[in-house]
Coordinates of C-alpha atoms in Angstrom, one line a residue:
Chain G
X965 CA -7.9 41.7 -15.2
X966 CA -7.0 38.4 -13.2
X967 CA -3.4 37.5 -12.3
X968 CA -3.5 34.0 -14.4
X969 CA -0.5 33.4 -12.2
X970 CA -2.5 32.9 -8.9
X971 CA -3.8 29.4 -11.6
X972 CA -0.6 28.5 -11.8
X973 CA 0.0 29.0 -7.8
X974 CA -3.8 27.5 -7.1
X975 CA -2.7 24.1 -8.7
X976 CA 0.8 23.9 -7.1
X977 CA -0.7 24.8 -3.1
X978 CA -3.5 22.3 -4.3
X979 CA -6.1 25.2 -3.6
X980 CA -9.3 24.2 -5.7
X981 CA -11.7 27.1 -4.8
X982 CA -9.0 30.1 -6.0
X983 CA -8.3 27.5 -8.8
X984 CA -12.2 27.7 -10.2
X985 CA -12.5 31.1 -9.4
X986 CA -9.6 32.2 -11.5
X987 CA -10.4 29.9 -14.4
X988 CA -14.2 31.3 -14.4
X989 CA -13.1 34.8 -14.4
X990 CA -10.6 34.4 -16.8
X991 CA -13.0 32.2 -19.4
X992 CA -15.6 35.4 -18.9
X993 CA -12.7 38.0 -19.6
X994 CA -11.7 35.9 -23.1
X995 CA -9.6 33.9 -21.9
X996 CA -8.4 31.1 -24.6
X997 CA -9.6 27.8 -23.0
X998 CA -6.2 26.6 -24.3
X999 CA -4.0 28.9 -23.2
X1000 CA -5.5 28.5 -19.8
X1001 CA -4.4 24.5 -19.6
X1002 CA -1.0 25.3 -21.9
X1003 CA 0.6 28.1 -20.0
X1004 CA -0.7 27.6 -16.8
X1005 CA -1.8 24.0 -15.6
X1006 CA 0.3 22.0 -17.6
X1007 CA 3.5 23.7 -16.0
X1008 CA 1.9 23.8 -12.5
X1009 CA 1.3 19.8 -12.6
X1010 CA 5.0 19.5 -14.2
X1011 CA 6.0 21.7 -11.3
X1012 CA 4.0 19.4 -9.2
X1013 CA 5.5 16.2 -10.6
X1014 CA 8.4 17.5 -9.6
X1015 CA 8.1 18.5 -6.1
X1016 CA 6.9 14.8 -5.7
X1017 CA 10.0 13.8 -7.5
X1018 CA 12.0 15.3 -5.0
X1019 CA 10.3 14.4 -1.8
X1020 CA 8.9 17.8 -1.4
X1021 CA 5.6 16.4 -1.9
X1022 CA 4.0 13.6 -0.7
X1023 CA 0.5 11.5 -2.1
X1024 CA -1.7 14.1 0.2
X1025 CA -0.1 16.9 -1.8
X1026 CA -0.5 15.5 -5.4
X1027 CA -4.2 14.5 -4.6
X1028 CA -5.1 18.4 -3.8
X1029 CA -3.1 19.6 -6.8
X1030 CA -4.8 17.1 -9.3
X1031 CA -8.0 18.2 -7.1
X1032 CA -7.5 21.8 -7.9
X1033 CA -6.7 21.1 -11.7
X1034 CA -9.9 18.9 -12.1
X1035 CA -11.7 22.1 -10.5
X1036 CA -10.6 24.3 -13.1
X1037 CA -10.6 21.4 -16.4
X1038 CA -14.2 21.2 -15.4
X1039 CA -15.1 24.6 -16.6
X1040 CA -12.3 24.3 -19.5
X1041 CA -12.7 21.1 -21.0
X1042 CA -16.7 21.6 -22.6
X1043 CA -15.1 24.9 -24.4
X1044 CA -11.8 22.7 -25.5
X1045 CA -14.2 20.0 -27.2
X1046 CA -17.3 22.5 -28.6
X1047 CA -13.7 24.5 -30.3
X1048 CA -12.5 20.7 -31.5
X1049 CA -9.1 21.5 -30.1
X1050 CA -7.3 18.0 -29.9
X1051 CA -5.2 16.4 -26.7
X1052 CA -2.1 15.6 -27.1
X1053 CA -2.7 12.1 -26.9
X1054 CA -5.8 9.7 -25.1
X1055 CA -5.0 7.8 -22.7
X1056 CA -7.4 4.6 -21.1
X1057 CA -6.4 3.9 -17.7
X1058 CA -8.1 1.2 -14.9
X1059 CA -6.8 -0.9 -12.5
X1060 CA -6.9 -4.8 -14.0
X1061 CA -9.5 -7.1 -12.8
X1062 CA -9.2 -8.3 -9.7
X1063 CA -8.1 -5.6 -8.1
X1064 CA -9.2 -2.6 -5.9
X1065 CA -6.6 -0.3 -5.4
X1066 CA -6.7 2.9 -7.3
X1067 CA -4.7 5.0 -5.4
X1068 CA -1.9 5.2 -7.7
X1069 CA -3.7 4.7 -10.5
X1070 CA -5.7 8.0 -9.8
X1071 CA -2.2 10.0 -9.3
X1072 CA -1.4 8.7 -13.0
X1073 CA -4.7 9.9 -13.9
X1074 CA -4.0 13.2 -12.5
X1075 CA -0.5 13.7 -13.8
X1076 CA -1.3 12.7 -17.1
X1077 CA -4.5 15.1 -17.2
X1078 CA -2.1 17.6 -15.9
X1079 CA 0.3 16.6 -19.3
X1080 CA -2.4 17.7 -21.4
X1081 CA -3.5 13.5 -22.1
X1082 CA -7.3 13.3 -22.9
X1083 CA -7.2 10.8 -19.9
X1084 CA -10.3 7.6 -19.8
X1085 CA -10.8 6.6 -16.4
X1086 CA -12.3 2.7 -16.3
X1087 CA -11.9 2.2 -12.5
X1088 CA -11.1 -0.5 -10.8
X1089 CA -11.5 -4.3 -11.0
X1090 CA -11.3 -3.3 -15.2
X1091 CA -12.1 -6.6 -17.0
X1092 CA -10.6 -6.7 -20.3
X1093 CA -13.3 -6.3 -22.6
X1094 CA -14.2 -2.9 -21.0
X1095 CA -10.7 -1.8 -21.9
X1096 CA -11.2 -2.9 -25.6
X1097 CA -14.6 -1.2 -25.4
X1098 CA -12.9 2.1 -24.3
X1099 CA -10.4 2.1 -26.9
X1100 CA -13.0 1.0 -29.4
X1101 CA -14.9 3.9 -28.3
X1102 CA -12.1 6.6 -28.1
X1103 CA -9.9 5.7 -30.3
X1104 CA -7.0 5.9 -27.7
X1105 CA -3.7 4.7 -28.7
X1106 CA -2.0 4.2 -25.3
X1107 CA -3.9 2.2 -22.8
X1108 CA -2.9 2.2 -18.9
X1109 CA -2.6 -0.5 -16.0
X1110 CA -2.1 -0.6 -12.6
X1111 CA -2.1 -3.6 -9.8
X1112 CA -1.2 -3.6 -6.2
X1113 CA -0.9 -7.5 -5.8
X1114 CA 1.4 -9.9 -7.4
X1115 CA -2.2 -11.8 -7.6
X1116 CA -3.8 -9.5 -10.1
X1117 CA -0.7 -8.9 -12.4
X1118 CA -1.5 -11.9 -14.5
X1119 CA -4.7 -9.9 -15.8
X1120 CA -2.5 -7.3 -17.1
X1121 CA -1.1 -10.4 -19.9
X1122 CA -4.3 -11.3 -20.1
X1123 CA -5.5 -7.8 -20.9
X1124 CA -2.7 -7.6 -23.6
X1125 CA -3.6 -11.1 -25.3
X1126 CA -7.1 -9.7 -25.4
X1127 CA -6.5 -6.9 -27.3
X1128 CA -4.2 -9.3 -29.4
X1129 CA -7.1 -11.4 -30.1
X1130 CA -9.4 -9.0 -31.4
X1131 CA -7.0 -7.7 -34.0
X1132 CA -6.3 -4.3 -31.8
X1133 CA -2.7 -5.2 -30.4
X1134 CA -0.7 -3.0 -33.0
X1135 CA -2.8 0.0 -32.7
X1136 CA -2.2 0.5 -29.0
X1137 CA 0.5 1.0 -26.6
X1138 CA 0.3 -0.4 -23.2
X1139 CA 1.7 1.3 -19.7
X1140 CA 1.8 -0.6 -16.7
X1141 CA 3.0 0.1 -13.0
X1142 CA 1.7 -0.6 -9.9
X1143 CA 4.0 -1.6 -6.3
X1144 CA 4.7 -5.0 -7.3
X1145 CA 5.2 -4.4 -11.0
X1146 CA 8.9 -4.6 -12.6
X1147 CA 10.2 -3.4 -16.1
X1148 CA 11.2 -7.0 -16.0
X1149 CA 7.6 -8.0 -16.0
X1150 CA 6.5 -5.3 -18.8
X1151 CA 9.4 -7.0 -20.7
X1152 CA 7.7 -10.2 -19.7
X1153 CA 3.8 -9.6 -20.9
X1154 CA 4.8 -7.4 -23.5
X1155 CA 4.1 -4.5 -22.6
X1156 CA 5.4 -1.6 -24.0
X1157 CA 6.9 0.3 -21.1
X1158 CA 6.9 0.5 -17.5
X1159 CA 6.7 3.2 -14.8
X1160 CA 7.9 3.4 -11.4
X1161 CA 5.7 6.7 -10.4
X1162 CA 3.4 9.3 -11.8
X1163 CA 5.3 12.2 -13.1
X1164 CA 7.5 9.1 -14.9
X1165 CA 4.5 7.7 -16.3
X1166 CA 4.0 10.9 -18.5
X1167 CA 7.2 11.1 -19.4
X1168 CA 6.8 7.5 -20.6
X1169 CA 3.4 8.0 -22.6
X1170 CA 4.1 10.9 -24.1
X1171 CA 7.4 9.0 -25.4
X1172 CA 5.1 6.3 -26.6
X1173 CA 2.5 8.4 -28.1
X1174 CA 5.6 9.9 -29.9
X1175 CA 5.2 13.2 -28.5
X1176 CA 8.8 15.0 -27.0
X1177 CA 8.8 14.9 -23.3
Chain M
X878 CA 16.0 -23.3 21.4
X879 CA 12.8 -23.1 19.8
X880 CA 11.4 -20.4 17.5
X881 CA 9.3 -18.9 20.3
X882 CA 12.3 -19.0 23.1
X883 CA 14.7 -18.0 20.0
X884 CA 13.0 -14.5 19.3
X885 CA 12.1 -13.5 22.7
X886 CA 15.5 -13.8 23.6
X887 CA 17.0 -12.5 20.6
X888 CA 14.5 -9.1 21.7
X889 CA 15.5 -9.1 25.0
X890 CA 19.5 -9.1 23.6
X891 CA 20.3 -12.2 25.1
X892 CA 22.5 -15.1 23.2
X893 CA 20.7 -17.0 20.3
X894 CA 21.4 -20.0 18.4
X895 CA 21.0 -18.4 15.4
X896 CA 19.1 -15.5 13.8
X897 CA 15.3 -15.5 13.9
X898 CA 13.6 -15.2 10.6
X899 CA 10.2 -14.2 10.5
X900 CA 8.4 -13.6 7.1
X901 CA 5.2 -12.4 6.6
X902 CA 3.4 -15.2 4.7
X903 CA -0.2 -15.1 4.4
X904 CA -1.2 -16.0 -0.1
X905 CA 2.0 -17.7 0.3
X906 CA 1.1 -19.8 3.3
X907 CA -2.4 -21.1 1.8
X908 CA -0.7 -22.4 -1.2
X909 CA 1.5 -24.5 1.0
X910 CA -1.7 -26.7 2.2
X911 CA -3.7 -26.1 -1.3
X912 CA -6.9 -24.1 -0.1
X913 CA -8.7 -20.9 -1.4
X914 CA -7.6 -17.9 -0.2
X915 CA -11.2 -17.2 0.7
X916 CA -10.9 -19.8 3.0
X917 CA -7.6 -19.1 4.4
X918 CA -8.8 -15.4 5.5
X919 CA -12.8 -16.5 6.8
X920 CA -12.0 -19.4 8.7
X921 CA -9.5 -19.7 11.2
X922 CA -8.5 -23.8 11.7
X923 CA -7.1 -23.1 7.8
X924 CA -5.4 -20.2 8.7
X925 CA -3.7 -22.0 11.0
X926 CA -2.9 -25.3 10.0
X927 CA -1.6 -23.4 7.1
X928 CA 0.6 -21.5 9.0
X929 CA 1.9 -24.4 11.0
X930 CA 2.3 -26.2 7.4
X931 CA 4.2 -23.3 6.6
X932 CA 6.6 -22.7 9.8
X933 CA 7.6 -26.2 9.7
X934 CA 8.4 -26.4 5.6
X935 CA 10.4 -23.3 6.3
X936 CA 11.6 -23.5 10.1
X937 CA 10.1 -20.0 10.7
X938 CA 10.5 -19.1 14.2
X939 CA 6.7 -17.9 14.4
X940 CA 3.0 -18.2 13.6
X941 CA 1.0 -15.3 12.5
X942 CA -2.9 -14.4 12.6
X943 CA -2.5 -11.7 9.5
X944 CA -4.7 -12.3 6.8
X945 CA -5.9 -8.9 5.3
X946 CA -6.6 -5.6 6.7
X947 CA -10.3 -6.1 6.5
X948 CA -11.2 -7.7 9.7
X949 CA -12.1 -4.3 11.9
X950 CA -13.7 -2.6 9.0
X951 CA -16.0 -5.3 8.5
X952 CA -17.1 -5.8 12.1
X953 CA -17.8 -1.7 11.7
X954 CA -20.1 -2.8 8.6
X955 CA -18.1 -1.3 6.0
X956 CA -18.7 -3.1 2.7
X957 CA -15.8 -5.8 1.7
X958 CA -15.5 -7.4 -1.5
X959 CA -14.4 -11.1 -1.2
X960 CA -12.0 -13.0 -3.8
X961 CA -12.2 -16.5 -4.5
X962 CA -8.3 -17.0 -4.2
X963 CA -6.9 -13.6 -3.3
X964 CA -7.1 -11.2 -0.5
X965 CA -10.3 -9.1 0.7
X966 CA -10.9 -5.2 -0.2
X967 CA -12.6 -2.5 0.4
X968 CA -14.8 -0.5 -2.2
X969 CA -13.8 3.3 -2.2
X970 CA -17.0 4.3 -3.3
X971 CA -18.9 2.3 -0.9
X972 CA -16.5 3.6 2.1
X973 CA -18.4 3.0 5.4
X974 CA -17.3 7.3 6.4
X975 CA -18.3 8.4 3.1
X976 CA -20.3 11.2 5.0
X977 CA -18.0 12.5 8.1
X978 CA -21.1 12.8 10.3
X979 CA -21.7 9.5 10.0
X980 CA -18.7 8.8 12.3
X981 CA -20.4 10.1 15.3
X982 CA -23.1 7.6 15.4
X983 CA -20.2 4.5 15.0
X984 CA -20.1 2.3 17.3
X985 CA -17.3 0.0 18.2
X986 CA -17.5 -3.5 17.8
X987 CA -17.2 -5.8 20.2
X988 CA -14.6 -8.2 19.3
X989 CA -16.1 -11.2 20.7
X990 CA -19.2 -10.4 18.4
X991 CA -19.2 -13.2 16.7
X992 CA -17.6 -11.1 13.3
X993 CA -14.3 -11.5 11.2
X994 CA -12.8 -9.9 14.6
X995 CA -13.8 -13.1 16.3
X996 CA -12.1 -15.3 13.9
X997 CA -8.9 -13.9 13.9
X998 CA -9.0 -14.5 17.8
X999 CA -10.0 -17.8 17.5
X1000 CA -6.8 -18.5 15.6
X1001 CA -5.0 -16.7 18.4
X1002 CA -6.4 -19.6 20.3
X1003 CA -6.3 -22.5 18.6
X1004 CA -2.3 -21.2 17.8
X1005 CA -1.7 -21.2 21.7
X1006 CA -3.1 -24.5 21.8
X1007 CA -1.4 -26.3 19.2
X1008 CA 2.0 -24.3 19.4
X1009 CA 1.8 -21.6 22.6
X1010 CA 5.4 -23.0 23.7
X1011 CA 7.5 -23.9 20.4
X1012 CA 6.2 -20.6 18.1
X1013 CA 6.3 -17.2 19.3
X1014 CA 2.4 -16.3 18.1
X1015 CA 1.8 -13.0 15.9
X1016 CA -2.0 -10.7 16.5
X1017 CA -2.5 -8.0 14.1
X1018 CA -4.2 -5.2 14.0
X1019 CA -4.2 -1.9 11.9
X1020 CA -2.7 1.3 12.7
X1021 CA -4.5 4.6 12.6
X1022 CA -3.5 5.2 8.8
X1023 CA -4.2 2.3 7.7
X1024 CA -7.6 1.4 9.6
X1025 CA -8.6 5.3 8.8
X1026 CA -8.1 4.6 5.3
X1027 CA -10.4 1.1 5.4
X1028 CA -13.1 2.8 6.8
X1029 CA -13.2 6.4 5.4
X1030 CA -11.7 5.2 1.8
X1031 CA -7.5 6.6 1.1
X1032 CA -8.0 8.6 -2.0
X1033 CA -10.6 10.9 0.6
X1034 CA -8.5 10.2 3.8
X1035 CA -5.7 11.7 1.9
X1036 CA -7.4 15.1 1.6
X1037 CA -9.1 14.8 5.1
X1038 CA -5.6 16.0 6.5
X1039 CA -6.0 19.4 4.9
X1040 CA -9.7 19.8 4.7
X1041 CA -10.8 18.2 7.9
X1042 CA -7.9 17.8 10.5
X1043 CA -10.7 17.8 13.9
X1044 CA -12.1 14.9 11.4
X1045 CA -9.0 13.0 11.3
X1046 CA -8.3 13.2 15.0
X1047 CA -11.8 12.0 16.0
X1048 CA -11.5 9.8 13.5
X1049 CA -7.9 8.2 14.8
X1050 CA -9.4 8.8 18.3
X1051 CA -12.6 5.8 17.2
X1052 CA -9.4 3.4 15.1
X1053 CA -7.3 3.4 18.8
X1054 CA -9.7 2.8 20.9
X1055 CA -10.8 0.0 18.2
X1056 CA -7.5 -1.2 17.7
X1057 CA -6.4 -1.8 21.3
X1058 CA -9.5 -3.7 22.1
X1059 CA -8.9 -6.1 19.6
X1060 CA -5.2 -6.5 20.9
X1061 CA -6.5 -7.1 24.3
X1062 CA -8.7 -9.2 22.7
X1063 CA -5.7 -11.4 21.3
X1064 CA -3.4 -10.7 23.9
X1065 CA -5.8 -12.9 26.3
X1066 CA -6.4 -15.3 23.6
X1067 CA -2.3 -16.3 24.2
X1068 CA -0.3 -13.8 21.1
X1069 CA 3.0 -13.1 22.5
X1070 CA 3.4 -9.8 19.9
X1071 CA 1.3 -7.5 18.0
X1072 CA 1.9 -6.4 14.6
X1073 CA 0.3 -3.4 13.9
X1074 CA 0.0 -2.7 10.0
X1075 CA -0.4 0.9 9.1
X1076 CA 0.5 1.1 5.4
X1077 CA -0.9 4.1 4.6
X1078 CA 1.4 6.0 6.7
X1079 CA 3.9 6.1 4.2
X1080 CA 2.3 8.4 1.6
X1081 CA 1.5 11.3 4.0
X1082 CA 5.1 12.8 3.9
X1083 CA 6.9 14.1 6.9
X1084 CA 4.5 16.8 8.3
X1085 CA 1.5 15.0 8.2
X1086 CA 3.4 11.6 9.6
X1087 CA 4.6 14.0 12.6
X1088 CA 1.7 15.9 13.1
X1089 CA -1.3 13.1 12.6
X1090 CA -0.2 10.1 12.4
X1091 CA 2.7 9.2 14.9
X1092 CA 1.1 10.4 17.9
X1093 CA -1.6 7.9 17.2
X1094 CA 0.6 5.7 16.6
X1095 CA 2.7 6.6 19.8
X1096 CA -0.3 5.6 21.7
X1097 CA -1.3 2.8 20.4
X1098 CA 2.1 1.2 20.7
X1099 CA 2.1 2.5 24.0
X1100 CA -0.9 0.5 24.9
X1101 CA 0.0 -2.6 23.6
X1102 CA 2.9 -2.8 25.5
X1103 CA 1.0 -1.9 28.8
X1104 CA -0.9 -5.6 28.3
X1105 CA 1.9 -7.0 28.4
X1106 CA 2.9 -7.8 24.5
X1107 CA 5.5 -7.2 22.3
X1108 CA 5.4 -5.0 19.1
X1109 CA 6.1 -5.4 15.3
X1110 CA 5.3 -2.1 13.5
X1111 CA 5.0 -3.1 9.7
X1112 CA 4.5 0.1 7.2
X1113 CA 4.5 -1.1 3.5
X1114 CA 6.4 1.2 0.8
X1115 CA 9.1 3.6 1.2
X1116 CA 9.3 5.4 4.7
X1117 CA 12.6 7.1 4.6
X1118 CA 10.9 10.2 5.7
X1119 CA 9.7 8.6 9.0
X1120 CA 12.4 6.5 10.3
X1121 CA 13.8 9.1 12.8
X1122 CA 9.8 9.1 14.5
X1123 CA 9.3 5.0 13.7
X1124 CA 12.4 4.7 15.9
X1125 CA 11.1 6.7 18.6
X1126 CA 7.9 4.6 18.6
X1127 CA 9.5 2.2 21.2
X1128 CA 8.3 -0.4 19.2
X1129 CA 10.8 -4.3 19.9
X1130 CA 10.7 -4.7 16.1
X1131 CA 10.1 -2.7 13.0
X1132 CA 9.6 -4.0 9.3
X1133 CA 11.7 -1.8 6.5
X1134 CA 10.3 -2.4 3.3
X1135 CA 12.3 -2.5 0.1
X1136 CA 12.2 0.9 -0.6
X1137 CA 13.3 2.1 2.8
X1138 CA 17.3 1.2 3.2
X1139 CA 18.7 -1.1 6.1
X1140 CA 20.8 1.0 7.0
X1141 CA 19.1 4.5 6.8
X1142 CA 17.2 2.7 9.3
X1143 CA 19.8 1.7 11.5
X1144 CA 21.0 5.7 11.6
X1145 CA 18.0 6.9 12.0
X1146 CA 16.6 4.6 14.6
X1147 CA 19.8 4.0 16.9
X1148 CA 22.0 1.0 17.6
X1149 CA 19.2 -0.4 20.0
X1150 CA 16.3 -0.8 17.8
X1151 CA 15.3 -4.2 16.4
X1152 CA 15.0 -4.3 12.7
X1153 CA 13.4 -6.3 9.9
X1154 CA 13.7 -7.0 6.2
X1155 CA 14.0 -5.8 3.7
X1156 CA 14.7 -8.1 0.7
X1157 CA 12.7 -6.7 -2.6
X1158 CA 9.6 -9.9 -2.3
X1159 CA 9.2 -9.4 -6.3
X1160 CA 12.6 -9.0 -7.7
X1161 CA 15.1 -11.0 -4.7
X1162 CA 12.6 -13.4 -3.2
X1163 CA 10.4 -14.3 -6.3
X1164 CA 12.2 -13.5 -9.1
X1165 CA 15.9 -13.5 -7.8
X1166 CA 17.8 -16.7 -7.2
X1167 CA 19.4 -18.8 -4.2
X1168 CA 22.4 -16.7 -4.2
X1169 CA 20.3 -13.2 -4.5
X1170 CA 18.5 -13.6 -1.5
X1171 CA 21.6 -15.0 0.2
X1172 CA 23.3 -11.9 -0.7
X1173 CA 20.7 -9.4 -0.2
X1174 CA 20.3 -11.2 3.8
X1175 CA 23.8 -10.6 4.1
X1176 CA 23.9 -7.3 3.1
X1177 CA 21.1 -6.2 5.1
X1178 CA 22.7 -7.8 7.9
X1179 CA 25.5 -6.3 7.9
X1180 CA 23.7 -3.0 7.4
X1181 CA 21.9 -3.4 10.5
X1182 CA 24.4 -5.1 13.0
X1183 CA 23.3 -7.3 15.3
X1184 CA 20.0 -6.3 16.2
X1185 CA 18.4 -7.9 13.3
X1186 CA 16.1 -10.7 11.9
X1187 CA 15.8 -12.0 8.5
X1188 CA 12.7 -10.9 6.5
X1189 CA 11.5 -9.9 3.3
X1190 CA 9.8 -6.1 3.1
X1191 CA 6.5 -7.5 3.3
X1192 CA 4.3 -10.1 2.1
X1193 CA 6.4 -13.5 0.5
X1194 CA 4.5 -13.0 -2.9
X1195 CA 2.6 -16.3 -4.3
X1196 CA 5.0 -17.9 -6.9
X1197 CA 8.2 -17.4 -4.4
X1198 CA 10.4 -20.3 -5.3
X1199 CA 10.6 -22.5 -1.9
X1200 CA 14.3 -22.5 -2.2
X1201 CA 14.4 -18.8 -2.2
X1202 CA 12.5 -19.0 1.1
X1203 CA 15.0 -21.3 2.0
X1204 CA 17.8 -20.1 2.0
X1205 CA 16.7 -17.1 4.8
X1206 CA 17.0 -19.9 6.9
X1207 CA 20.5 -21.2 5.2
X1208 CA 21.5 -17.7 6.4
X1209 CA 20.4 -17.4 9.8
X1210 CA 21.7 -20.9 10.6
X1211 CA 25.6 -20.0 9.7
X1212 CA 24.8 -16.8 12.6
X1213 CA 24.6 -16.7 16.1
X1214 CA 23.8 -13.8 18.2

């Protein structure tokens, strides 16, 4: 029977091969999909989110962890949706338009795939009708942005106002973060909360999907 | 004294008239003559004359060739998507190193090749013309990290370290030699300093920094200096976890951004070592008011003693109130050193 703790260990030393192997064997040997993601990866990407937290971890470190999860949800996600098991929560995430960086926005991606979020990665340079498109399609509630430049914050308002004009304002919640972004400027655009680093940021949208942290 | 006679001295720990202040302006600078920012960063006479429109608004003590970190990348073909008004960037997907191998067969371009390389040393020029004795003139180029990450893409550079660490050496190996032809480059087109901008450095975490990145770093600073130039060392973000090795770089000044404290820096690095910064550029300089920035200079003055000039963390963001700007000067004026 495989040791579903060497899962939990895979994800935290960022080791994708032992990571897939685990998760195959265990899916052959009966393995609940769920349980797999529940007891295992969401607790080694909180674990994670942690180590980062405290400086133990650095951006190299979370990129091979969320690499190693990704290894493993590959294999587990098709059984989660074919069983209609729900995520906690979707999640569309891009950086605005404009803008190129993704760096950070990918470690949000990660730690909120690694907090059980359904999680819609747009991209970069994300205009705001592909963002309405996404949710449209999805049915996300919560909808994530990111910019590097104090250029490209502008487009996350703009993004907002969108989503105001087309009726869709008060079904979704909007995240935003990014170096230059404040909770000042959330405050400002209306957004409806702010995050100064991954792990944060799902603490933040699972407090404004209503789920407890 | 002038700006340039004003620094140099202030570096070699003679007396000064007052503190030098040095921001990095670049967005910030364009907007003070009313062009494009496309134009600012592909042609080198706007550059220029916005800097000099800039320097003499603000009486900073020098003029600067920075414009973006794309300039090396693109002269290596890597494939950079231009903004109308805001800075150049690379396309991760599109990285020029997508394929390791493909490193082998990359050649270094020739700076004088007629590329964006060219341009920036043209401004180097035309700065030493219209400026060479009043304005201590600024080169740039890109540290190891941060040249690494424009040409092999930073999400994939990230991961390189663990997967691929011969990579990453050959890799650093190619941005060096690069890097230091382009500051000779500028260094004989009349630049006084080098500012090397390795950004990227601050997400690796200690090991990594230690292990990959400061020895390439080490090196290039080394060679700079041995054509005769000064050095600025400018690593965007929070770099608490290098300051010990940026101080040991032998670099005459280094940047501390916001996140990275004065005076960590200052016990870190020695009483010797030149620093800069580190006002917050969104919530002191843009969005804070006379009095903030006034207090925040002070503050990260006194933090660092002496061996200190006035700057913000990085960039003056577009949308910076002029009298915010302003009063870094109001500060250095009521010091001398």
């Amino acid at each position: 029977m495989t040791d579903l703790r060497q899962l939990f260990d895979a994800v935290v030393t960022g080791d994708h091969v032992t990571s897939k192997a685990v998760t195959a064997e265990a899916l052959a040997a009966g393995v609940e999909p769920l349980a797999l993601v529940n007891d295992y990866m969401i607790p080694a990407m909180d674990d994670v989110g942690g180590k980062f937290e405290r400086n133990e971890y650095f951006v190299p470190e979370l990129l091979l962890s969320a690499r190693a999860m990704k290894a493993a949800m590959e294999l587990i996600r098709p059984l989660l949706a074919a069983r209609g098991t729900q995520p906690i929560g979707r999640v569309v995430m891009g950086t605005v338009k404009g803008d190129l960086h993704d760096i950070g926005k990918n470690l949000v991606c990660a730690m909120l795939e690694g907090g059980g979020f359904e999680v819609f990665d747009l991209g970069v340079n994300v205009a705001p009708e592909k963002f309405i498109a996404k949710v449209r399609e999805t049915g996300a509630r919560l909808v994530g942005m990111s910019a590097l430049l104090t250029t490209t914050m502008p487009a996350m308002k703009l993004t907002i106002d969108a989503f105001a004009g087309e009726g869709l304002r008060d079904q979704v919640k909007f995240m935003v973060g990014g170096a230059p972004v404040t909770q000042r400027f959330a405050d400002t655009i209306g957004a409806d909360g702010y995050a100064e680093n991954a792990p944060s940021a799902v603490v933040l949208a699972k407090r404004l999907i209503g789920v407890a942290a | 004294m002038n700006g340039r006679e004003r620094i140099l001295a202030h570096l070699a720990g003679a007396p000064v008239d007052r503190l030098p202040i040095m921001p990095i302006t670049m967005q910030y600078a364009a907007d003070q003559i009313g062009v494009k920012y496309i134009d600012y960063v592909t042609d080198h006479r706007v550059l220029v004359e916005a800097q000099l429109r800039t320097a003499e608004i603000f009486d900073i003590d020098y003029v600067s060739v920075i414009s973006d970190p794309a300039r090396e990348a693109a002269d290596c073909g890597a494939k950079v998507e231009f903004f109308d008004d805001q800075p150049p960037a690379f396309i991760e997907d599109h990285a020029l190193l997508a394929e390791r191998t493909s490193l082998a067969s990359l050649k270094i371009p020739d700076p004088l090749g007629g590329g964006r390389m060219l341009d920036r040393i043209q401004a180097a020029a035309l700065f030493k013309e219209k400026v060479g004795k009043d304005k201590l003139i600024e080169g740039w180029i890109e540290g190891p990290c941060a040249e690494g990450s424009d040409l092999r893409g930073i999400n994939t550079l990230m991961l390189d370290f663990f997967d691929d660490p011969v990579f990453i050496r050959d890799l650093f190996e190619f941005v060096i030699e690069m890097e230091l032809r382009f500051a000779r480059a500028q260094i004989d087109a009349g630049v006084d300093i080098i500012g090397i901008g390795d950004a990227a450095a601050s997400l690796v975490g200690p090991q990594i920094y230690e292990e990959f990145v400061w020895p390439y770093e080490k090196r290039l600073i080394d060679g700079v200096k041995a054509m005769g130039a000064k050095v600025r060392l400018h690593i965007c973000g929070n770099t608490r976890f290098a300051l010990e090795g940026m101080g040991r770089l032998g670099c005459d000044i280094v940047d501390l951004d916001f996140p990275s404290p004065v005076h960590e820096g200052r016990a870190k690095m020695g009483p010797d070592q030149v620093l800069l910064g580190n006002l917050n550029p969104v919530t002191i300089l843009m969005d804070g008011t006379v009095q903030d920035v006034l207090d925040k200079v002070a503050q990260c003055h006194n933090e660092a003693g002496p061996r200190f000039i006035v700057g913000a963390g990085c960039e003056v963001p577009r949308g910076t109130p002029p009298e915010n700007l302003k009063a870094m000067l109001e500060y250095a004026k009521g010091v001398k050193g």
